[in-house]
Coordinates of N, CA and C and ligand atoms in Angstrom, one line a residue:
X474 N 51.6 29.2 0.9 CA 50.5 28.9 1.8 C 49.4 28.1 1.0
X475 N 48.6 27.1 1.9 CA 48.0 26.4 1.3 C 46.4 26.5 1.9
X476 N 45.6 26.9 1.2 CA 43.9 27.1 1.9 C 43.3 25.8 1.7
X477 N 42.7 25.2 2.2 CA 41.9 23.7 2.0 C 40.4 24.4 2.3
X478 N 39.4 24.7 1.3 CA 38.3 24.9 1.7 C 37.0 24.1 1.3
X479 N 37.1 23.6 2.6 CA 36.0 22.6 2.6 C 34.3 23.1 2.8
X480 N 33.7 22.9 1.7 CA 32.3 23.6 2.4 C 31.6 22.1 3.2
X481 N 30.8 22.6 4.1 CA 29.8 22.0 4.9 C 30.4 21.1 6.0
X482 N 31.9 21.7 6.1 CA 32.5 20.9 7.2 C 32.0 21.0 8.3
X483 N 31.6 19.9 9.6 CA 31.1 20.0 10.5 C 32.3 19.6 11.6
X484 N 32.2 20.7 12.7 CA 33.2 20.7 13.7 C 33.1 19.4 14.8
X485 N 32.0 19.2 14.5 CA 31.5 17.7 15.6 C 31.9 16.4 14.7
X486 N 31.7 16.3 13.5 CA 32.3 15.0 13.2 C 33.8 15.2 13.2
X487 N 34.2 16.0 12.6 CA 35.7 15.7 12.2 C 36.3 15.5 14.0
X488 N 35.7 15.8 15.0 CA 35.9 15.7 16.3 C 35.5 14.2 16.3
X489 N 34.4 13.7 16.1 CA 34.1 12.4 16.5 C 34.9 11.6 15.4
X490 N 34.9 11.7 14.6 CA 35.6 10.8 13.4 C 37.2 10.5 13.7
X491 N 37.9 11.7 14.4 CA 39.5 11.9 15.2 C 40.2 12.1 13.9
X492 N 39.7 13.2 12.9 CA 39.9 13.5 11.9 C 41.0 14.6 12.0
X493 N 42.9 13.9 12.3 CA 43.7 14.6 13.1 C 44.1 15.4 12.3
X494 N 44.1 14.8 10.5 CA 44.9 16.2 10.0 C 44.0 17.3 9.5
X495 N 42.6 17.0 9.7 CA 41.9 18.5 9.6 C 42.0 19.2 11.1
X496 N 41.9 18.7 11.7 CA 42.0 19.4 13.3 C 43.3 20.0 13.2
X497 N 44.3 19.4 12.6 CA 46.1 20.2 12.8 C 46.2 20.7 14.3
X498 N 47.1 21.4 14.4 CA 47.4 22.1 15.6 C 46.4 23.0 16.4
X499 N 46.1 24.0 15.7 CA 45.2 24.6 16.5 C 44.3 24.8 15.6
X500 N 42.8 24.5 16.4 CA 41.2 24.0 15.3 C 40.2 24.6 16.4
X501 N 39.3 25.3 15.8 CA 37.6 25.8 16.3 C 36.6 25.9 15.5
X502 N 35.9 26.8 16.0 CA 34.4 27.3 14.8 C 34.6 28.3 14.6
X503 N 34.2 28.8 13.7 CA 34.3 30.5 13.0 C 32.4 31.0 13.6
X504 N 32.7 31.9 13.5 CA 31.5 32.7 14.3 C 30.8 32.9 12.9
X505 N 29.8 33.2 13.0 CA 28.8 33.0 11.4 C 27.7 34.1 11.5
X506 N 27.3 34.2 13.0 CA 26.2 35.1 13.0 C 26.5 36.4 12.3
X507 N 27.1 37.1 12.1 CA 27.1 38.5 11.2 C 26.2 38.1 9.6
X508 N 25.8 36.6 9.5 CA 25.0 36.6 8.5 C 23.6 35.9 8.8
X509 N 22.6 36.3 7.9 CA 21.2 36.1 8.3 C 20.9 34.3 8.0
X510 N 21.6 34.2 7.0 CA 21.4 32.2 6.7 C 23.0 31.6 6.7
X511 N 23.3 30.9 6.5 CA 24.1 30.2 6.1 C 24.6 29.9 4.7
X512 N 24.8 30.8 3.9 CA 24.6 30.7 2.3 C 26.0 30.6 2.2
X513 N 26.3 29.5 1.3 CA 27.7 28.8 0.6 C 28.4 30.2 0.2
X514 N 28.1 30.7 -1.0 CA 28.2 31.8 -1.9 C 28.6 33.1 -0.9
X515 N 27.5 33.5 -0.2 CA 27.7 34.7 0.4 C 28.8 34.9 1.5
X516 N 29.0 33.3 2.2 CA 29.9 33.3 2.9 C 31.4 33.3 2.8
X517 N 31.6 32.4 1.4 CA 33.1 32.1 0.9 C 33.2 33.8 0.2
X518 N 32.5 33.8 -0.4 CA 33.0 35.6 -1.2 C 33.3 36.3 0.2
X519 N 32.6 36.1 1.0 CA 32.9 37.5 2.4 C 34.3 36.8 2.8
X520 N 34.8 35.5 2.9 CA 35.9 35.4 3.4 C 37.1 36.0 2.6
X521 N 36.6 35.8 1.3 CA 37.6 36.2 0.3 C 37.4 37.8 0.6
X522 N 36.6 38.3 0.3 CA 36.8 39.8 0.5 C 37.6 40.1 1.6
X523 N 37.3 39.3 2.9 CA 37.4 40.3 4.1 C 36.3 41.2 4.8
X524 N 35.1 41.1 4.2 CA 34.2 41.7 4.9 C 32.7 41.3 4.0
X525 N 31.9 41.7 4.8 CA 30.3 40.8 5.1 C 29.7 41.4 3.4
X526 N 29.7 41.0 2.5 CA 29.4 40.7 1.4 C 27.6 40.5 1.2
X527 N 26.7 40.2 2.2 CA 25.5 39.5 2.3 C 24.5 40.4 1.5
X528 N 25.0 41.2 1.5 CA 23.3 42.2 0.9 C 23.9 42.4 -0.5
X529 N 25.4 42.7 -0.8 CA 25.4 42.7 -2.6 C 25.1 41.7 -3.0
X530 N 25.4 40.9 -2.2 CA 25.0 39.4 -3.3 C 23.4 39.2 -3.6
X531 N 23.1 39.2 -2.4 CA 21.2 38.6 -1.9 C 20.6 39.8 -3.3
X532 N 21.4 41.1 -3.3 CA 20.7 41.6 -4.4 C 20.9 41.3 -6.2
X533 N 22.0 40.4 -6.1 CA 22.3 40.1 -7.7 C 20.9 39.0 -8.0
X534 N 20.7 39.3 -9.1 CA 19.5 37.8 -10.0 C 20.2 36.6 -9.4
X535 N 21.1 35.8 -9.5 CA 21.2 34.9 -9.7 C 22.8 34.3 -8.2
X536 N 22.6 34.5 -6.7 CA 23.8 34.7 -6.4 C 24.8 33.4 -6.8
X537 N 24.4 32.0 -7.0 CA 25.0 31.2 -7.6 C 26.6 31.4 -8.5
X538 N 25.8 32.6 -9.1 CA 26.7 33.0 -10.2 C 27.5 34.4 -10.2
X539 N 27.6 34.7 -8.7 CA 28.2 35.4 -8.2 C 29.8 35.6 -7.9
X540 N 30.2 37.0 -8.9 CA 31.6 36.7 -9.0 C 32.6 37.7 -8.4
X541 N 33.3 37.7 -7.9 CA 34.4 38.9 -7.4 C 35.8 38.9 -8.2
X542 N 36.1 40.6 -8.8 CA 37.4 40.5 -8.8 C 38.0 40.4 -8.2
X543 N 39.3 39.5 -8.4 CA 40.8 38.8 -7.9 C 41.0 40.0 -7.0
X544 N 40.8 41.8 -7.9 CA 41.2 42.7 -7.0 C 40.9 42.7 -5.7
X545 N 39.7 42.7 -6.0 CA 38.9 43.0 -4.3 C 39.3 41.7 -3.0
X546 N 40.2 40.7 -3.3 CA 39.9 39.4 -2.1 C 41.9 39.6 -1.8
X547 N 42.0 38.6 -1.1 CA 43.3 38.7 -0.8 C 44.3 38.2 -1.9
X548 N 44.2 37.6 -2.1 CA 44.7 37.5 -3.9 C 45.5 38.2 -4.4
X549 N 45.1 40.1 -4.4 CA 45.5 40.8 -5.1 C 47.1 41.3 -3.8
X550 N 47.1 40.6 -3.0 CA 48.9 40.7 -2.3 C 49.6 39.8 -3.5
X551 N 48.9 38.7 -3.9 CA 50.2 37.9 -4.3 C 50.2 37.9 -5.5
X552 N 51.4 37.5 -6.3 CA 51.7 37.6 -7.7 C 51.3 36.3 -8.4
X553 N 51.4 35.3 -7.7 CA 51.4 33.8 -8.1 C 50.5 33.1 -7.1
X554 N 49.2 32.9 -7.7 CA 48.2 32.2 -7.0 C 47.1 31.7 -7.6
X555 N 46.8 30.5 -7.5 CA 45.4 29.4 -7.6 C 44.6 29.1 -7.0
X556 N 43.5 29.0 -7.6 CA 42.2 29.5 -6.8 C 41.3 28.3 -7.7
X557 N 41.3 27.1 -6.9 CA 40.6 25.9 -7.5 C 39.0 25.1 -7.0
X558 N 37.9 26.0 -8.2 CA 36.5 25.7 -8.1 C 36.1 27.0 -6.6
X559 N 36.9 27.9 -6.4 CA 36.4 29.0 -5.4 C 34.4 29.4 -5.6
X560 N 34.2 29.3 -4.5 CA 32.6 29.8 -4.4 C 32.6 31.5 -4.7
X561 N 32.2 32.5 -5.4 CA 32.6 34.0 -5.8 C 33.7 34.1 -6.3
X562 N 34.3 33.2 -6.9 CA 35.6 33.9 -7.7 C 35.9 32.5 -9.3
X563 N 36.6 31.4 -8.8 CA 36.8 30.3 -9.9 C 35.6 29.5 -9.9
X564 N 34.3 29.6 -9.1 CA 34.0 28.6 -9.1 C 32.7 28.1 -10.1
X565 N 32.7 26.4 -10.3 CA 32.5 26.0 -11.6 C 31.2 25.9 -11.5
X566 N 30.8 26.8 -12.6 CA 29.3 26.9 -11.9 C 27.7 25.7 -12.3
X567 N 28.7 25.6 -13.9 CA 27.8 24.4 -14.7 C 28.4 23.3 -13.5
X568 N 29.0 22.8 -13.3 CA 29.0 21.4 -12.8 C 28.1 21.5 -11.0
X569 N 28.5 23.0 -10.4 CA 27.4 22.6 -9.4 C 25.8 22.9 -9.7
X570 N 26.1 23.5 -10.6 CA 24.5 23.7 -11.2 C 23.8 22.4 -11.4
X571 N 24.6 21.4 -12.3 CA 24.0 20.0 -12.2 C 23.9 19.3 -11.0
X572 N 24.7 19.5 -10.2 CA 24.5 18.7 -9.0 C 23.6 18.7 -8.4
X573 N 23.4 20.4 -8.2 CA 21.9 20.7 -7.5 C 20.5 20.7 -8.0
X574 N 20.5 20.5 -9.5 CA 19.5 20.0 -10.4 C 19.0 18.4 -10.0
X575 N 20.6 17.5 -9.9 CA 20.3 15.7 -9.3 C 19.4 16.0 -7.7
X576 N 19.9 17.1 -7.1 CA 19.3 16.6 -5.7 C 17.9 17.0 -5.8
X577 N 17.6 18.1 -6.6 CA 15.8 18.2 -7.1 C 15.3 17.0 -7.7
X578 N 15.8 16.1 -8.7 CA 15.7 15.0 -9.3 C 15.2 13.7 -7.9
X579 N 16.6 14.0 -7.3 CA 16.4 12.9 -6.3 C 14.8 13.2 -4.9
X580 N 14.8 14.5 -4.9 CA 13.7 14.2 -4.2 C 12.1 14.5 -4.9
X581 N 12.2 14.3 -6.1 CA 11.2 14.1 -7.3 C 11.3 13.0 -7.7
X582 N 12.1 11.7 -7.1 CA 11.8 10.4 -7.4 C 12.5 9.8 -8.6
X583 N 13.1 10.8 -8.9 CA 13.3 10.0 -10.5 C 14.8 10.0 -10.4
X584 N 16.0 10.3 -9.4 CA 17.2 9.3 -9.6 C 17.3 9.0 -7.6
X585 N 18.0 7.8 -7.5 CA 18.7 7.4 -6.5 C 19.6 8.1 -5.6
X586 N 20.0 8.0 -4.1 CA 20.8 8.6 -3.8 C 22.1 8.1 -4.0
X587 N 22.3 7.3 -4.4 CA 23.3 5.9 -5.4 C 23.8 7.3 -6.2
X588 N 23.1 7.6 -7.1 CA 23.6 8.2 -8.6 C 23.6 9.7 -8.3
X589 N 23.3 10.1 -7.4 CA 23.2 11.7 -7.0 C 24.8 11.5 -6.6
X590 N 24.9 10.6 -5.3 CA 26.5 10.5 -4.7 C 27.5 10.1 -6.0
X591 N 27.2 9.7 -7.0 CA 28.3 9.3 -8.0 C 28.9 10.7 -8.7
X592 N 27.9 11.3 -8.9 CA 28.4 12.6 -9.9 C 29.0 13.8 -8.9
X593 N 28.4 13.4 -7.2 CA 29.5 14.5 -6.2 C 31.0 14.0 -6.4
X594 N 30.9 13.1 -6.0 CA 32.6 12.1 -6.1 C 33.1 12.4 -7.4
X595 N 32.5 12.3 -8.6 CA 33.7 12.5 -9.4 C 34.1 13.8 -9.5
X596 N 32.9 14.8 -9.7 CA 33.4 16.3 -9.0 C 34.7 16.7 -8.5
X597 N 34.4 15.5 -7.3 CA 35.1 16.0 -6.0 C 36.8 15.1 -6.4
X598 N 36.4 14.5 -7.1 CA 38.0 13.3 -7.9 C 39.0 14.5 -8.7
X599 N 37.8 15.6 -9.6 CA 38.3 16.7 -10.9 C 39.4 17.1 -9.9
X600 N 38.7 18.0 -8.2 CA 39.5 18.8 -8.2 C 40.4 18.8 -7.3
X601 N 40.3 17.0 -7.1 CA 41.3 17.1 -6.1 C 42.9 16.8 -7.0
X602 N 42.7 16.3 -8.2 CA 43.7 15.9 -8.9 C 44.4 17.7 -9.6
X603 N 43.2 18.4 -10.0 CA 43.6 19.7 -10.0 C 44.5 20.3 -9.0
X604 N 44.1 20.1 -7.9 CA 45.0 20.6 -6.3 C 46.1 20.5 -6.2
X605 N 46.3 18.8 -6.7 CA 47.7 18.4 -6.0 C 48.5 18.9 -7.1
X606 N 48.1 19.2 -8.6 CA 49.0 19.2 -9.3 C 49.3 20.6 -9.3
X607 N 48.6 21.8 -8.7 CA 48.5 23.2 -8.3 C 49.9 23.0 -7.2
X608 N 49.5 22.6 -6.3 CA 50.5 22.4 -5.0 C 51.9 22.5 -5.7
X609 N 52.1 21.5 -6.8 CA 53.2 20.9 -7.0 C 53.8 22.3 -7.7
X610 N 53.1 23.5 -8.2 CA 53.8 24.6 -8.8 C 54.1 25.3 -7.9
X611 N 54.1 25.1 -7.0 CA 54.7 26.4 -6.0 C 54.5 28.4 -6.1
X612 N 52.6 28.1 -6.1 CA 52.3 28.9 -5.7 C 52.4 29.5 -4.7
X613 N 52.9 31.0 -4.3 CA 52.4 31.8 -3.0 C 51.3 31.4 -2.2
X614 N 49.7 31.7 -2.7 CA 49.1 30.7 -2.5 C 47.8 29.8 -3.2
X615 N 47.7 28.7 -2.7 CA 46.6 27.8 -3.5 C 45.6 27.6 -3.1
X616 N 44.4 27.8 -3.6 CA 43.2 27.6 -2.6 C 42.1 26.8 -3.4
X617 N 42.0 25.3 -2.7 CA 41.6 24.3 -3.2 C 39.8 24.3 -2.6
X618 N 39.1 24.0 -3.2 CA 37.4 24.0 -2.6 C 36.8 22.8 -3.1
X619 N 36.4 21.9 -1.9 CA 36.0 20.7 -1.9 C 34.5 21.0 -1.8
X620 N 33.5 20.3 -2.5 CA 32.3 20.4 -1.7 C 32.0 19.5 -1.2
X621 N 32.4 18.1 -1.0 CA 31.6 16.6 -0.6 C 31.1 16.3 0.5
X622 N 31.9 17.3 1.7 CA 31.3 17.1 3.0 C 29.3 17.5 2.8
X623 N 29.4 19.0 2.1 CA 28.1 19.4 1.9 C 27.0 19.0 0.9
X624 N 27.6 18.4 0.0 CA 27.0 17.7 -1.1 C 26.3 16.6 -0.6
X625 N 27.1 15.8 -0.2 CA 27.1 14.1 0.4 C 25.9 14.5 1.5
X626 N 26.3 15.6 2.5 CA 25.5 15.6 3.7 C 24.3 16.0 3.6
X627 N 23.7 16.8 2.6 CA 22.5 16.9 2.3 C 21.6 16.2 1.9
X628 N 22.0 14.4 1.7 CA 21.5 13.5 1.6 C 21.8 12.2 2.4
X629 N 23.1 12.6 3.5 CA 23.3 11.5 4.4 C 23.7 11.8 5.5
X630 N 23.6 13.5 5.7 CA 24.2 13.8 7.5 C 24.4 12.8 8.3
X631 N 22.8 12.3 8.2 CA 22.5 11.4 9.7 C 23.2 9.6 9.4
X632 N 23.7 9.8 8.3 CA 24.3 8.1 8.3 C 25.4 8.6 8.5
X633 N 25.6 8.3 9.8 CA 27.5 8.6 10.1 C 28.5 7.4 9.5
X634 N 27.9 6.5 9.2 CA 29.2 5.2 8.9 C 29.9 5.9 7.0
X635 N 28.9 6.2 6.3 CA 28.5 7.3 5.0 C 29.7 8.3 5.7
X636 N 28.9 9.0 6.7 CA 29.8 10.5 6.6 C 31.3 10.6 6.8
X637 N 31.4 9.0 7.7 CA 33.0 9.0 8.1 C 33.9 9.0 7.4
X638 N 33.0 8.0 5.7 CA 34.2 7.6 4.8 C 34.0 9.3 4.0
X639 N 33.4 9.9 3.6 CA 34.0 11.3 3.5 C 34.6 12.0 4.2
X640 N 34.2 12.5 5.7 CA 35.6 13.1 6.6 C 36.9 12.5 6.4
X641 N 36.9 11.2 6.4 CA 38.2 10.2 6.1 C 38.3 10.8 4.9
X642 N 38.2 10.6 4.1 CA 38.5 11.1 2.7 C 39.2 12.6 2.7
X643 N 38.5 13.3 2.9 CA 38.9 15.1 3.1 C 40.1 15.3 4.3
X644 N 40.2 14.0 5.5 CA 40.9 14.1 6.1 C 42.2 13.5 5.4
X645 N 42.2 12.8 4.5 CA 43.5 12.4 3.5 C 44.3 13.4 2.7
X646 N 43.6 14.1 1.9 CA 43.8 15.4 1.6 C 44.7 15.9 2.4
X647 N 44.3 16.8 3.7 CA 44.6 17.3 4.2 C 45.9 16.9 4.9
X648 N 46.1 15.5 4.6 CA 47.6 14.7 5.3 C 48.6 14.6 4.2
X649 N 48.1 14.7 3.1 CA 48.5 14.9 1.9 C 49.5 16.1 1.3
X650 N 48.8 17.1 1.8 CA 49.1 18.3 1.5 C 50.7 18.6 2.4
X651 N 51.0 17.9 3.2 CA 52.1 17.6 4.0 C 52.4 18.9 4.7
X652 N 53.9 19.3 5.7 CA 54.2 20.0 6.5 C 55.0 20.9 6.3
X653 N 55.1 21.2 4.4 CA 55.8 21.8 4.3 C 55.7 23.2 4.2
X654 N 53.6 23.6 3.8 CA 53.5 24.6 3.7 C 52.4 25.3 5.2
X655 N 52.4 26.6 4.8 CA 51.2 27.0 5.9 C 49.7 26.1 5.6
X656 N 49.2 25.9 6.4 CA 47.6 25.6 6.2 C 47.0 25.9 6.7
X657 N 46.0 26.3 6.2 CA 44.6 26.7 6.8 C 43.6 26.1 6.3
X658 N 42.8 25.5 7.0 CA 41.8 24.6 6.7 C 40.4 25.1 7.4
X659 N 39.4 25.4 6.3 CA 38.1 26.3 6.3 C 37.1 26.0 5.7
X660 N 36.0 26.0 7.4 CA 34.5 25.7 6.3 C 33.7 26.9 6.2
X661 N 32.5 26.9 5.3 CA 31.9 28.2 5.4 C 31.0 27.8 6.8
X662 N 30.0 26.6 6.6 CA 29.1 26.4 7.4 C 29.5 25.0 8.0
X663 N 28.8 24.8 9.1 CA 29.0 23.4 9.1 C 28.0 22.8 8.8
X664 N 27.2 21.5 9.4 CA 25.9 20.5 8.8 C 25.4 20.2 10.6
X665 N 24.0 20.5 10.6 CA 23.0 19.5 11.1 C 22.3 18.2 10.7
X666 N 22.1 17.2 11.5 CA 21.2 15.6 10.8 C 19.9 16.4 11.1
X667 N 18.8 16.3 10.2 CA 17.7 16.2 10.4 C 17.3 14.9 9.5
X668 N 17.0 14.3 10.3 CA 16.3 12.5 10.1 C 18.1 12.0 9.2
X669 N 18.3 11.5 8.4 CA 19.0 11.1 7.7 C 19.5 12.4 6.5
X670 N 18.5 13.7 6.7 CA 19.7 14.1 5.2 C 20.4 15.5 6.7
X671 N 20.8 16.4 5.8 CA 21.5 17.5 6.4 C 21.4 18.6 6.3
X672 N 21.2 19.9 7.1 CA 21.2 20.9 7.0 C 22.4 21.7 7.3
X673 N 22.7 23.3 6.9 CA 23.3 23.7 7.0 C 23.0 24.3 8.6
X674 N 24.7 24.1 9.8 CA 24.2 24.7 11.1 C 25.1 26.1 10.9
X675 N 25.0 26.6 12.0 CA 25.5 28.5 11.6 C 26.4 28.6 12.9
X676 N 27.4 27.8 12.9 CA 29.1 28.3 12.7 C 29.6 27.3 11.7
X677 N 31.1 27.6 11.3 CA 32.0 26.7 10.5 C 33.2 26.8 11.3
X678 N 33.8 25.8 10.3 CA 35.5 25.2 10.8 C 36.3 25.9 10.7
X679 N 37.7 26.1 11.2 CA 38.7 26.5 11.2 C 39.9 25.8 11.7
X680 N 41.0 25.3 10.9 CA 42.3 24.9 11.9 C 43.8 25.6 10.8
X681 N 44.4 25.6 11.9 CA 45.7 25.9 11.0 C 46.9 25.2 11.6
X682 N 47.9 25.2 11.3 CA 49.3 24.3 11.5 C 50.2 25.4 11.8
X683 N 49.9 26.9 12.4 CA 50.8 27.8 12.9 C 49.7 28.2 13.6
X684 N 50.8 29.2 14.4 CA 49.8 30.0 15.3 C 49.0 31.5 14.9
X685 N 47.9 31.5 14.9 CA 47.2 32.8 14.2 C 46.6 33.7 15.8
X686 N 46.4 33.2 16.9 CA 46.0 33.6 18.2 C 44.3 34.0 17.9
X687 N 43.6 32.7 17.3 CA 42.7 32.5 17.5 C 41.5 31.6 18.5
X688 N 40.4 32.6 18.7 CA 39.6 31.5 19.5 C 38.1 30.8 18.3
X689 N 37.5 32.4 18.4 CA 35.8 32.0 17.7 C 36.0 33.3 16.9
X690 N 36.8 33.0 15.9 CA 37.1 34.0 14.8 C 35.8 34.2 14.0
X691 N 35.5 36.1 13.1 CA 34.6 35.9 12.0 C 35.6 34.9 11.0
X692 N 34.8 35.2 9.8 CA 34.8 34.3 8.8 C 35.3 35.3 8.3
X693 N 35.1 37.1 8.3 CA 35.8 37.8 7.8 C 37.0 38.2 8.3
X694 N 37.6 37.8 9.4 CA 38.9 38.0 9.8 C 40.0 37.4 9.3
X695 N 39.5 36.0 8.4 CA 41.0 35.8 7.9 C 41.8 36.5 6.7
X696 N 41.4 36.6 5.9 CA 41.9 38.1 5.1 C 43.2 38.4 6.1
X697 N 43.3 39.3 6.6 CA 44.4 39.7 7.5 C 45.6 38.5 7.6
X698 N 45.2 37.6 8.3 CA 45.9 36.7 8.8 C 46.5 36.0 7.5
X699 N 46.1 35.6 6.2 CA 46.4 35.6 5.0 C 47.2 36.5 4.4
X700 N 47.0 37.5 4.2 CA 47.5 38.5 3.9 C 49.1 38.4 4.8
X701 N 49.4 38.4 6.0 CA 50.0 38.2 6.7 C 51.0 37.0 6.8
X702 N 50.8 36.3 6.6 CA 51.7 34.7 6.0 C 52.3 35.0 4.3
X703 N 52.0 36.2 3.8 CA 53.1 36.3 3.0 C 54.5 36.6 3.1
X704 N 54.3 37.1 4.6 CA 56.1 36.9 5.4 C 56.7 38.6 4.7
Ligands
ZN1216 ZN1 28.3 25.7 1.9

């Protein structure tokens, strides 16, 4: 099985963009409200767990740096699995630490949104080449985490011609990954435009290329359905 986790995917562009291999067969929003904000961290660890995670984390120092054992998420079904740049579990925390240091920079004047977008993209170049070469081991399962939809959008929601060539992008991936395994493709949150940059809106994405007999799923329900595709 293969997880494509995309943070800050928005269910309205990849709709308007006709962004077919993230939509796959059957595609909606994940229901979000069981949590008070929209928080990257709080929400990917609760997927991984399986259940609403929001108050351990909100109470650690630092939730950034917020980590779960392998035991506690669905992981601990399989014997053979990768977990690439995970938000609460692999994920890299110096590299998004800088990132979100450039977007302080950038709105303190002192770099471009030119050179803020350069250092998401190569990020986002590390782990896509990490991914495919994950894929190619034939893990049980792999779970790949993009951030560019959310990275990019917090400084260009509102320029859709910008946002398309990343949906396009994330949508290649996703065509990429081909037909041979399960997929599930998952955002935590999606994005609102306010003026030109982006906010975080409160549902996210979901599609898969099998049938799971879903409509407006939590974000903690797929655990199960994961767990479950181990056949
Ligand atoms: Zn996020």
């Amino acid at each position: 099985m293969i997880i494509l986790a995309l943070d800050g995917l928005e269910y309205k562009y990849v709709k308007e963009f006709k962004c077919k291999n993230l939509m796959q067969k059957y595609c909606g929003k994940t229901d979000i409200s069981e949590f008070s904000e929209p928080r990257t961290v709080v929400i990917w660890s609760s997927f991984l767990a399986g259940k609403n995670l929001e108050k351990e984390i909100l109470k650690t120092k630092n939730f950034w740096e917020f980590k779960l054992n392998p035991k506690e998420t669905f992981f601990s079904k399989f014997k053979k699995w990768k977990a690439i740049d995970v938000p609460g579990l692999t994920y890299k925390s110096e590299k998004h630490k800088k990132e979100r240091e450039l977007l302080k920079k950038f709105f303190n004047g002192e770099i471009t949104i030119r050179e803020y977008d350069k250092a998401a993209f190569k990020h986002h170049k590390e782990n896509k080449a990490e991914f495919f070469n994950a894929i190619k081991e034939n893990y049980q399962v792999t779970m790949g985490y993009f951030a560019l939809a959310d990275t990019i959008g917090h400084l260009s929601f509102g320029v859709k011609p910008k946002m398309k060539i990343v949906y396009k992008e994330l949508d290649k991936i996703a065509e990429k990954i081909g037909e041979n395994n399960k997929l599930l493709i998952i955002s935590d949150h999606g994005m609102k435009a306010v003026g030109r940059y982006g906010d975080h809106s409160n549902y996210g994405f979901w599609s898969t290329n099998f049938f799971a007999d879903l409509d407006r799923p939590k974000i903690t329900q797929f655990r199960k359905i994961i767990e479950l595709c181990k056949g």
